[in-house]
Amino acid sequence: MIISFVAFLLMFTVIGLLSARKSRGTKHDYYLASSSVSPWLVGLSAVATNNSGYMFIGVIGYTYMVGLSAIWLMLGWITGDFLASQFVHHRLREQAPKTAEVSYVGILSSWYGDRHHGQQRTMGIISLIFLLAYASAQLVAGSKALQVLFEWPSWAGATLSATLVTLYCFAGGIRASIWTDAAQSSVMIVAMGLLMLAAISSLGGLQSVYQEMSQLQGFLDWYPSDLAFPGVAGGILFAVSWMFAGLSVIGQPHIMVRFMTLKDSRQMNRARCWYYLWYLAFYAMATGVGMLSRIYLRDTASFDAELALPTMALELFPPLLVGLILAGIFAATMSTADSLVLSCSATLTHDLLPQRIEKTWLMKVVTVLVTLGALIWALGNSQSVFSLVVMAWSGLASAFAPLLLFLCLGKRPTPSLSLIAIAGGLGCAMLWRWLGWHQAVYEGMAGILAGLLILTLGLQLGYRTQLPESAPR
């Protein structure tokens, strides 16, 4: 088990370190790989970054608890993601070289030519807080897996993951992250597929699986039993709210920066094909594994549902393949953690500090410090991976997705209106969660709609930027 696990970790680390040979020693190369990445690499990297420890630990744990109704997370999420990508990804990639910015926040605040420092720093602070929270959740997910399989203390997995991420991000920046993402994405989907097939086979086939699941009360219901609004209307609202979770992808700096590294914006459709085909297959298998785990691990009262996958792997596989599963989980956490760390680093070096850091070695030092901050947060964290990721995800989406949508549609809100929409969307989402209404409707849906409403009303009242003659249009 240990041999196969360590072998995969070494493979990921070596791939990341080898990417340093392609480095051009510039900030644009460190944070955007000189916009030279192939479509298939962009697609697989975006899948790995999106399908993080949240998928291996959080989604499987949630599916273990609620059953078939978890499918609406998958259908809603991918549908929302796909719809938003139709007119956002291409425009964001085209805008990156026009603004000469290397961070997601920098591009949004400089969309029409003039950089607005106050807006950029405020957005940078919001981005940094939620990205760090998100990164800490990935480290927690990795530590949970090691805790089950090796009985290591909770800090060990988080520290190991943080160390490996630091090594290859320090060496090669986002190119190292993308190269390792592609390898990690392959290991992730193989691990999930093997576990699902082994589980079905051990139960005697699909017919037997269905019979077992049908004996669990409410497990095969199409909608959760605890919806705030019962019936079909409540089910539709539940599904639509998770569609907003998918649309929230455009508010995630660490994912959108992948599409900004594409070498030619005209190849965006190819990158998206790789992304959605891989994504759909992986999410479907994760949902299937989550449902199968409930048959093997029925004691829901004394069992942490987020440990379902590693625990089931121990029961089904010989040690060598258990190492593969563990490597898959670790690959998922690292593929997202490294992306989050680099996005935090870009925010600190180019969005928050009074003087931008232009020396690559200083950017690498900041990357190390960011990883240390995420590790400290992870070691003190008491929330579930699912809860922490959804909170960070909805916070970033509520703050940034409405503004990005309006910019891509050619709208020109003033910096002050943009900040009001960011604060209003984020505040609405956090209040929604604090009041407990997220149990009925995903808080990101409320936050995004609030931000869109504020921008719409503001533009109607005349709060639009007048473009200078030299501004890119």
PDB file of C-alpha atoms in Angstrom, residues 50-67 70 73 77 134 137-138 140-142 144-145 192 242 282-283 286-287 289-291 293 303-310 329 332-333 383-390:
ATOM      1  CA  ASN A  50     -12.508  21.499 -10.092  1.00  0.00           C
ATOM      2  CA  ASN A  51     -12.856  17.864  -8.951  1.00  0.00           C
ATOM      3  CA  SER A  52     -10.907  18.181  -5.764  1.00  0.00           C
ATOM      4  CA  GLY A  53     -11.010  16.602  -2.336  1.00  0.00           C
ATOM      5  CA  TYR A  54     -14.543  17.948  -2.408  1.00  0.00           C
ATOM      6  CA  MET A  55     -15.401  15.229  -4.942  1.00  0.00           C
ATOM      7  CA  PHE A  56     -13.527  12.325  -3.341  1.00  0.00           C
ATOM      8  CA  ILE A  57     -14.424  13.220   0.232  1.00  0.00           C
ATOM      9  CA  GLY A  58     -17.287  15.750   0.247  1.00  0.00           C
ATOM     10  CA  VAL A  59     -19.577  14.590  -2.598  1.00  0.00           C
ATOM     11  CA  ILE A  60     -19.153  10.904  -1.782  1.00  0.00           C
ATOM     12  CA  GLY A  61     -19.919  11.637   1.868  1.00  0.00           C
ATOM     13  CA  TYR A  62     -23.008  13.632   0.923  1.00  0.00           C
ATOM     14  CA  THR A  63     -24.212  10.911  -1.479  1.00  0.00           C
ATOM     15  CA  TYR A  64     -23.645   8.288   1.218  1.00  0.00           C
ATOM     16  CA  MET A  65     -26.086  10.170   3.432  1.00  0.00           C
ATOM     17  CA  VAL A  66     -28.844  11.172   0.973  1.00  0.00           C
ATOM     18  CA  GLY A  67     -28.671   8.588  -1.811  1.00  0.00           C
ATOM     19  CA  ALA A  70     -27.442  13.635  -4.841  1.00  0.00           C
ATOM     20  CA  LEU A  73     -25.775  18.094  -7.606  1.00  0.00           C
ATOM     21  CA  TRP A  77     -23.586  21.694 -11.385  1.00  0.00           C
ATOM     22  CA  TYR A 134     -10.645  26.556   0.160  1.00  0.00           C
ATOM     23  CA  ALA A 137     -10.184  22.276   3.014  1.00  0.00           C
ATOM     24  CA  GLN A 138      -8.107  20.396   0.427  1.00  0.00           C
ATOM     25  CA  VAL A 140      -7.992  18.505   5.443  1.00  0.00           C
ATOM     26  CA  ALA A 141      -9.378  16.115   2.809  1.00  0.00           C
ATOM     27  CA  GLY A 142      -5.927  14.611   2.280  1.00  0.00           C
ATOM     28  CA  LYS A 144      -8.685  12.361   6.408  1.00  0.00           C
ATOM     29  CA  ALA A 145      -7.677   9.743   3.871  1.00  0.00           C
ATOM     30  CA  MET A 192     -12.747   6.040  -9.088  1.00  0.00           C
ATOM     31  CA  TRP A 242     -27.257  23.584  -7.690  1.00  0.00           C
ATOM     32  CA  PHE A 282     -15.751  11.517 -13.191  1.00  0.00           C
ATOM     33  CA  TYR A 283     -18.739  13.088 -11.445  1.00  0.00           C
ATOM     34  CA  ALA A 286     -18.186   9.624  -7.838  1.00  0.00           C
ATOM     35  CA  THR A 287     -21.959   9.656  -7.344  1.00  0.00           C
ATOM     36  CA  VAL A 289     -19.322   5.167  -5.551  1.00  0.00           C
ATOM     37  CA  GLY A 290     -21.054   7.287  -2.923  1.00  0.00           C
ATOM     38  CA  MET A 291     -24.238   5.245  -3.294  1.00  0.00           C
ATOM     39  CA  SER A 293     -20.503   2.860  -0.102  1.00  0.00           C
ATOM     40  CA  PHE A 303     -19.440   6.692  10.961  1.00  0.00           C
ATOM     41  CA  ASP A 304     -17.985   9.854   9.407  1.00  0.00           C
ATOM     42  CA  ALA A 305     -19.575   9.814   5.949  1.00  0.00           C
ATOM     43  CA  GLU A 306     -16.655  11.748   4.495  1.00  0.00           C
ATOM     44  CA  LEU A 307     -14.425   8.729   5.165  1.00  0.00           C
ATOM     45  CA  ALA A 308     -16.617   6.445   3.044  1.00  0.00           C
ATOM     46  CA  LEU A 309     -14.314   6.112   0.030  1.00  0.00           C
ATOM     47  CA  PRO A 310     -11.030   5.209   1.792  1.00  0.00           C
ATOM     48  CA  ILE A 329      -7.554  11.133  -3.249  1.00  0.00           C
ATOM     49  CA  ALA A 332      -7.464  15.399  -6.075  1.00  0.00           C
ATOM     50  CA  THR A 333      -6.527  17.451  -3.050  1.00  0.00           C
ATOM     51  CA  GLN A 383     -15.623  22.121   9.714  1.00  0.00           C
ATOM     52  CA  SER A 384     -16.380  19.318   7.262  1.00  0.00           C
ATOM     53  CA  VAL A 385     -14.688  19.417   3.867  1.00  0.00           C
ATOM     54  CA  PHE A 386     -18.084  19.657   2.146  1.00  0.00           C
ATOM     55  CA  SER A 387     -19.218  22.597   4.290  1.00  0.00           C
ATOM     56  CA  LEU A 388     -15.955  24.539   4.015  1.00  0.00           C
ATOM     57  CA  VAL A 389     -15.675  24.101   0.238  1.00  0.00           C
ATOM     58  CA  VAL A 390     -19.302  25.087  -0.430  1.00  0.00           C
TER      59      VAL A 390
END
